[in-house]
Coordinates of C-alpha atoms in Angstrom, one line a residue:
M16 CA -31.4 -45.0 14.0
F17 CA -28.0 -44.3 12.9
K18 CA -26.0 -47.0 11.3
Y19 CA -22.2 -47.4 11.8
H20 CA -19.3 -49.5 10.2
C21 CA -16.0 -50.7 11.9
L22 CA -13.3 -50.9 9.2
N23 CA -10.8 -52.0 11.7
P24 CA -11.5 -53.6 15.4
I25 CA -12.3 -50.8 17.5
S26 CA -12.2 -51.1 21.4
K27 CA -15.2 -52.6 22.9
V28 CA -14.8 -49.6 25.7
G29 CA -15.5 -47.0 22.9
I30 CA -18.2 -49.1 20.8
E31 CA -20.2 -49.2 24.3
K32 CA -20.4 -45.4 24.4
F33 CA -23.0 -45.5 21.3
S34 CA -26.5 -44.9 22.6
A35 CA -29.3 -47.2 21.8
D36 CA -30.0 -44.9 18.7
Y37 CA -27.1 -46.6 17.0
V38 CA -26.6 -49.9 15.3
Q39 CA -23.5 -51.5 13.8
T40 CA -23.9 -52.8 10.4
E41 CA -21.7 -55.0 8.3
N42 CA -22.7 -53.5 5.0
I43 CA -20.6 -50.4 4.5
E44 CA -23.2 -49.3 1.9
E45 CA -25.6 -48.8 4.7
A46 CA -23.4 -46.8 6.9
E47 CA -23.8 -43.2 8.1
G48 CA -20.6 -43.2 10.1
I49 CA -17.2 -45.2 9.8
L50 CA -15.0 -46.0 12.6
V51 CA -11.5 -46.6 11.2
R52 CA -7.9 -47.0 12.6
S53 CA -5.4 -48.1 9.8
A54 CA -7.6 -49.5 6.9
A55 CA -6.5 -47.9 3.7
M56 CA -9.4 -45.9 2.3
H57 CA -8.0 -44.1 -0.7
D58 CA -9.1 -46.5 -3.3
M59 CA -12.6 -47.1 -1.5
N60 CA -16.0 -46.1 -3.1
L61 CA -17.4 -44.0 -0.6
P62 CA -21.4 -44.4 -0.2
D63 CA -23.5 -41.6 -1.0
N64 CA -25.3 -41.7 2.5
L65 CA -21.9 -41.7 4.2
L66 CA -21.8 -38.6 6.5
A67 CA -18.6 -39.1 8.5
I68 CA -15.4 -40.9 9.2
A69 CA -13.9 -41.1 12.6
R70 CA -10.4 -42.1 13.0
A71 CA -9.3 -43.6 16.1
G72 CA -6.0 -42.2 16.4
A73 CA -4.3 -38.9 15.2
G74 CA -2.6 -39.8 11.7
V75 CA -5.2 -39.7 8.6
N76 CA -2.9 -40.3 5.9
N77 CA -5.0 -43.5 5.1
I78 CA -8.1 -41.3 4.3
P79 CA -8.8 -39.3 1.3
L80 CA -9.3 -35.9 3.0
D81 CA -9.9 -33.8 -0.2
K82 CA -12.5 -36.4 -1.7
C83 CA -14.2 -36.5 1.5
A84 CA -14.5 -32.7 1.7
E85 CA -15.8 -32.5 -1.7
K86 CA -18.6 -35.1 -0.9
G87 CA -19.4 -33.3 2.4
I88 CA -18.2 -36.1 4.4
V89 CA -16.6 -34.9 7.7
V90 CA -13.3 -36.8 8.8
F91 CA -12.5 -36.8 12.5
N92 CA -9.3 -37.8 14.4
T93 CA -8.8 -38.1 18.3
P94 CA -5.7 -35.7 18.8
G95 CA -4.2 -36.3 22.4
A96 CA -6.1 -39.4 23.3
N97 CA -2.9 -41.7 22.9
A98 CA -0.6 -39.0 23.9
N99 CA 0.4 -40.4 27.1
G100 CA 1.0 -43.8 25.5
V101 CA 3.4 -42.2 22.9
K102 CA 5.1 -39.9 25.5
E103 CA 6.0 -43.1 27.7
L104 CA 7.5 -44.7 24.6
V105 CA 9.6 -41.5 23.8
I106 CA 10.9 -41.4 27.2
A107 CA 11.9 -45.0 27.0
G108 CA 13.5 -44.6 23.4
M109 CA 15.6 -41.8 25.0
L110 CA 16.9 -43.9 27.8
L111 CA 17.5 -46.9 25.4
A112 CA 19.6 -44.7 23.2
S113 CA 21.4 -43.1 25.9
R114 CA 22.4 -45.8 27.8
D115 CA 23.1 -48.3 24.9
V116 CA 20.7 -50.7 26.6
V117 CA 19.6 -52.6 23.5
S118 CA 23.2 -53.3 22.5
G119 CA 23.8 -54.7 26.2
I120 CA 20.6 -56.9 25.9
N121 CA 21.8 -58.4 22.6
W122 CA 25.2 -59.2 24.0
V123 CA 23.7 -61.1 26.9
S124 CA 21.5 -63.0 24.3
E125 CA 24.5 -63.6 22.1
N126 CA 26.6 -65.0 25.3
K127 CA 23.7 -67.2 26.7
D128 CA 25.7 -70.1 26.7
D129 CA 28.9 -68.7 28.5
E130 CA 29.2 -70.3 32.0
N131 CA 31.0 -67.6 33.2
I132 CA 28.6 -64.8 31.7
A133 CA 28.5 -62.8 35.1
K134 CA 32.4 -62.3 35.1
T135 CA 32.5 -62.0 31.2
A136 CA 29.9 -59.0 31.5
E137 CA 31.9 -57.2 33.9
K138 CA 34.7 -57.1 31.4
A139 CA 32.4 -56.4 28.5
K140 CA 30.1 -53.9 29.9
K141 CA 32.5 -51.1 28.9
D142 CA 31.6 -51.5 25.6
F143 CA 28.2 -50.3 26.3
A144 CA 28.9 -47.4 28.8
G145 CA 26.3 -45.0 28.0
T146 CA 25.3 -41.3 29.2
E147 CA 22.7 -40.1 31.6
I148 CA 20.1 -37.8 30.3
H149 CA 20.2 -35.5 33.4
D150 CA 21.3 -32.1 32.3
K151 CA 21.2 -33.0 28.7
K152 CA 19.7 -30.6 26.3
L153 CA 16.4 -31.9 24.6
G154 CA 15.0 -30.3 21.7
I155 CA 11.3 -31.0 20.9
I156 CA 10.0 -30.1 17.3
G157 CA 6.4 -29.6 17.7
L158 CA 4.6 -28.7 20.8
G159 CA 1.3 -30.6 20.4
A160 CA -0.6 -33.0 22.7
I161 CA 2.4 -35.3 22.8
G162 CA 5.4 -32.8 22.5
V163 CA 4.0 -30.9 25.3
K164 CA 3.9 -34.1 27.5
V165 CA 7.5 -35.0 26.6
A166 CA 8.6 -31.8 27.4
N167 CA 7.2 -31.6 30.8
V168 CA 8.4 -35.0 31.9
A169 CA 11.8 -34.2 30.5
K170 CA 11.9 -31.3 32.9
H171 CA 11.1 -33.4 35.9
L172 CA 14.1 -35.9 34.7
G173 CA 16.5 -32.8 35.0
M174 CA 17.1 -32.0 31.5
E175 CA 17.3 -28.9 29.7
V176 CA 14.4 -28.5 27.4
Y177 CA 14.0 -26.5 24.2
G178 CA 10.7 -26.4 22.4
Y179 CA 10.1 -25.2 18.8
D180 CA 6.6 -24.7 17.3
P181 CA 5.7 -21.5 15.5
Y182 CA 2.0 -22.7 15.5
V183 CA 1.6 -23.7 19.2
S184 CA -2.0 -23.5 20.4
V185 CA -3.2 -21.6 23.4
D186 CA -4.1 -25.1 25.1
A187 CA -0.8 -26.5 24.4
A188 CA 0.9 -23.4 25.8
W189 CA -1.1 -23.4 29.1
N190 CA -0.1 -27.0 29.6
L191 CA 3.7 -26.5 28.9
S192 CA 6.1 -26.0 31.9
R193 CA 7.3 -22.4 32.2
D194 CA 10.9 -23.9 32.2
V195 CA 10.8 -25.0 28.8
K196 CA 13.0 -22.8 26.5
H197 CA 11.4 -21.3 23.5
A198 CA 13.3 -21.8 20.4
L199 CA 13.0 -19.2 17.8
S200 CA 14.0 -21.4 14.9
V201 CA 14.4 -25.1 14.2
D202 CA 18.1 -24.4 13.5
E203 CA 18.5 -23.4 17.0
I204 CA 17.0 -27.1 18.0
Y205 CA 19.5 -28.7 15.5
E206 CA 22.6 -26.7 16.5
S207 CA 22.2 -26.8 20.3
C208 CA 20.7 -30.0 21.6
D209 CA 22.2 -33.3 22.5
I210 CA 18.9 -35.2 22.0
I211 CA 16.0 -34.5 19.4
T212 CA 12.8 -35.6 19.1
I213 CA 10.1 -34.7 16.6
H214 CA 6.4 -34.4 16.9
V215 CA 4.8 -32.7 13.9
P216 CA 2.2 -33.9 11.4
L217 CA 3.4 -35.3 8.2
M218 CA 2.6 -32.7 5.4
D219 CA 4.2 -31.5 2.0
A220 CA 6.0 -28.7 4.4
T221 CA 7.4 -31.4 6.9
K222 CA 8.2 -34.4 4.8
G223 CA 11.9 -35.1 5.0
M224 CA 12.4 -31.9 7.3
I225 CA 15.2 -33.6 8.9
D226 CA 17.5 -34.2 6.0
Q227 CA 21.3 -34.0 5.1
E228 CA 21.3 -30.2 5.5
A229 CA 19.7 -30.3 8.8
I230 CA 22.0 -33.2 10.3
E231 CA 25.0 -31.2 9.0
K232 CA 24.0 -28.7 11.7
M233 CA 23.8 -30.8 14.6
K234 CA 26.1 -31.6 17.3
D235 CA 28.5 -34.7 17.1
G236 CA 26.8 -37.6 18.9
V237 CA 23.3 -36.4 18.5
I238 CA 20.6 -38.7 19.3
I239 CA 17.4 -38.2 17.0
L240 CA 13.8 -39.8 17.9
N241 CA 11.1 -40.2 15.7
F242 CA 7.8 -41.3 17.1
A243 CA 5.7 -39.1 14.7
R244 CA 6.1 -40.5 11.0
D245 CA 9.0 -42.0 9.2
L246 CA 8.7 -39.8 6.3
L247 CA 9.6 -36.6 8.5
V248 CA 13.3 -37.8 8.3
D249 CA 15.4 -38.8 5.3
E250 CA 16.5 -42.0 6.7
K251 CA 19.3 -42.5 4.2
A252 CA 20.9 -39.3 5.3
V253 CA 20.6 -40.6 8.9
L254 CA 22.5 -43.9 8.2
D255 CA 25.2 -41.7 6.5
G256 CA 25.1 -39.6 9.7
I257 CA 25.5 -42.7 11.8
E258 CA 28.5 -44.0 9.8
S259 CA 30.0 -40.6 10.1
G260 CA 29.7 -40.3 13.9
R261 CA 27.5 -37.2 13.7
I262 CA 24.5 -39.2 14.8
R263 CA 25.0 -41.6 17.8
K264 CA 21.6 -43.2 17.7
Y265 CA 18.3 -43.1 15.7
V266 CA 15.3 -44.2 17.3
S267 CA 12.4 -44.8 15.3
D268 CA 8.8 -46.4 15.8
F269 CA 8.5 -47.2 12.0
P270 CA 10.0 -50.2 10.9
N271 CA 11.0 -50.2 7.1
P272 CA 14.0 -51.8 4.9
V273 CA 16.2 -48.6 5.3
T274 CA 16.5 -48.7 9.2
A275 CA 15.5 -52.2 10.3
G276 CA 18.5 -54.1 11.7
K277 CA 21.2 -51.3 10.6
K278 CA 24.0 -50.0 12.7
G279 CA 23.1 -47.3 15.3
C280 CA 19.4 -47.7 14.8
I281 CA 16.8 -48.9 17.4
V282 CA 13.6 -49.5 15.4
I283 CA 10.5 -50.4 17.4
P284 CA 7.5 -52.0 15.5
H285 CA 5.0 -49.2 15.9
L286 CA 4.1 -49.4 19.5
G287 CA 3.6 -45.6 20.2
A288 CA -0.2 -45.7 20.7
S289 CA -0.5 -49.5 21.1
T290 CA -1.6 -49.7 24.7
E291 CA -4.9 -50.9 25.9
E292 CA -5.5 -47.3 27.5
S293 CA -4.5 -45.6 24.2
E294 CA -6.7 -47.7 22.0
D295 CA -9.6 -47.3 24.6
N296 CA -9.2 -43.4 24.9
C297 CA -9.2 -42.9 20.9
A298 CA -12.2 -45.3 20.5
K299 CA -14.1 -43.3 23.2
M300 CA -13.3 -39.8 21.9
A301 CA -14.1 -41.1 18.1
V302 CA -17.6 -42.5 19.2
K303 CA -18.3 -39.2 21.0
E304 CA -17.2 -36.8 18.0
L305 CA -19.5 -39.2 15.4
M306 CA -22.3 -39.1 17.9
D307 CA -22.4 -35.3 18.3
Y308 CA -21.9 -34.7 14.6
L309 CA -24.7 -37.2 13.5
E310 CA -27.1 -36.1 16.2
N311 CA -26.4 -32.2 16.2
G312 CA -24.3 -31.5 13.2
N313 CA -21.5 -30.1 15.6
I314 CA -17.9 -30.7 14.4
V315 CA -15.0 -31.1 16.9
N316 CA -11.5 -32.3 15.8
S317 CA -12.1 -32.4 12.2
V318 CA -9.2 -32.6 9.7
N319 CA -11.1 -31.5 6.6
Y320 CA -13.8 -29.1 8.0
P321 CA -13.7 -26.2 10.5
K322 CA -14.7 -26.5 14.1
C323 CA -18.3 -25.5 14.5
D324 CA -20.4 -26.1 17.7
M325 CA -24.1 -24.9 18.1
G326 CA -25.0 -27.2 20.8
I327 CA -28.4 -29.0 20.7
C328 CA -30.9 -27.5 18.4
T329 CA -34.1 -26.2 20.1
Q330 CA -35.8 -24.8 17.3
A331 CA -38.0 -26.6 14.8
G332 CA -35.1 -27.4 12.3
R333 CA -31.6 -27.4 11.8
V334 CA -29.8 -27.5 8.4
A335 CA -26.1 -27.9 7.6
I336 CA -24.6 -27.0 4.3
F337 CA -21.2 -28.0 3.0
H338 CA -19.7 -25.5 0.5
K339 CA -16.9 -23.7 -1.1
N340 CA -15.2 -20.9 0.9
I341 CA -16.2 -18.5 -1.5
A342 CA -18.0 -14.9 -1.3
N343 CA -21.8 -14.4 -1.2
M344 CA -22.8 -17.9 -0.2
I345 CA -24.2 -16.7 3.1
T346 CA -26.7 -14.4 1.2
K347 CA -27.7 -16.9 -1.1
F348 CA -28.4 -19.4 1.8
T349 CA -30.4 -16.7 4.0
A350 CA -32.6 -15.3 0.9
C351 CA -33.5 -19.1 0.3
F352 CA -35.1 -19.3 3.6
G353 CA -36.4 -15.6 3.6
D354 CA -38.2 -16.2 0.2
N355 CA -40.0 -18.9 1.7
G356 CA -41.1 -17.1 4.7
I357 CA -38.7 -19.0 7.1
N358 CA -37.0 -17.0 10.1
I359 CA -33.5 -18.1 11.0
S360 CA -33.1 -17.9 14.8
D361 CA -29.5 -18.9 14.7
M362 CA -26.6 -19.4 12.5
T363 CA -22.8 -20.0 12.2
N364 CA -20.4 -20.1 9.3
K365 CA -16.9 -21.5 9.7
S366 CA -14.2 -21.8 6.8
K367 CA -11.1 -24.0 6.7
G368 CA -9.0 -23.3 3.5
E369 CA -11.3 -23.9 0.5
V370 CA -14.2 -25.3 2.2
A371 CA -16.6 -24.1 4.5
Y372 CA -19.6 -25.3 6.9
T373 CA -22.8 -23.4 7.6
M374 CA -25.5 -24.5 10.2
L375 CA -28.7 -22.7 10.4
D376 CA -31.4 -23.1 13.1
I377 CA -34.8 -22.3 11.7
E378 CA -38.4 -21.7 13.3
T379 CA -40.2 -23.8 10.7
P380 CA -39.1 -27.0 9.1
A381 CA -37.2 -27.1 5.7
S382 CA -39.2 -28.2 2.9
E383 CA -37.9 -30.7 0.5
D384 CA -38.2 -27.7 -2.2
I385 CA -35.9 -25.6 -0.1
I386 CA -33.4 -28.3 0.2
K387 CA -33.3 -29.0 -3.3
T388 CA -32.8 -25.2 -4.2
L389 CA -29.9 -25.0 -1.6
E390 CA -28.2 -28.1 -3.4
S391 CA -28.6 -26.5 -6.6
I392 CA -26.6 -23.3 -5.6
N393 CA -23.2 -23.3 -7.2
G394 CA -20.5 -24.4 -4.7
V395 CA -22.6 -26.4 -2.6
F396 CA -21.2 -29.9 -2.0
R397 CA -23.9 -31.1 0.3
V398 CA -27.0 -30.1 2.5
R399 CA -28.1 -32.1 5.5
V400 CA -31.3 -32.0 7.4
I401 CA -30.2 -32.7 10.9
K402 CA -33.8 -31.8 12.6

């Protein structure tokens, strides 16, 4: 019986995917798996028996990834599960900015007591005259699950779409419309596009990537959309760009004191993935990842350990080892089993940066002494007996 704990409310649709072998516990100290959405985990004491954390969503800034890696705790996310919800809001944000819809709605609200508002509106509406998005150049920075969906919809809306992503995956490339133009550099996006939307993860290399220097390369009257992370954009530089006329509108899904209520800013209260469908999809994927890992040791969509899938073990035992990505580790592991007369029928080893993950299917169950020997090898974080 596996025990799991929910740090945030998780969609019932997802929780119902757990089999009868799982039970929810309110005591986090008992949990082998944790499901989380936005709860901050950096200052939490992680229980020694905790094996995995599944984030029902894409961003994992609230989880101490390095700390988890060193303890042999696998952290999962759910890429693509909320992509459609975010895509729809990106398109909505593009239209709101292009047509100046928000300013028009605000005008109506401010003039609600005018008995002749219909006639007054006919005179006032010229102040909110916008532009159509048809035939406009849309630049998409980051062609992951969301970026690809935005690109394909934009093509159907008659836009000229440019995409930039030096690390685009094979799956994303297959799903991307052949009519999307491949930008060779991010500067090409900045210099040529009327509307720019960013869809990259927040890392040291991407933090503040849209800064004053980037904005100076953009066309006058550009619209910038940010439904990824607010820290990807130097928002003070954006306000300067709005004041100078370089930026026509800035649409963000991340309220903060810098942009909230400011001229030229349309700030949405983090609604990108806040749909019933997105929350259900994220929960279902998170539960599936957690179950496959706890039962079989397979890792899919982890952000701190490599992908590794050996299916269901049909041998007498399966042992998983979390360790540093250094030379000679496999030799030591196999020698440990060989010295005890245990044959290895199948094995896989994958690495991700400074960490690695090894799974071995063995024809005889591993004894407690063998496990202790493996744990004592320098560079091993954790040894887990799965079967």
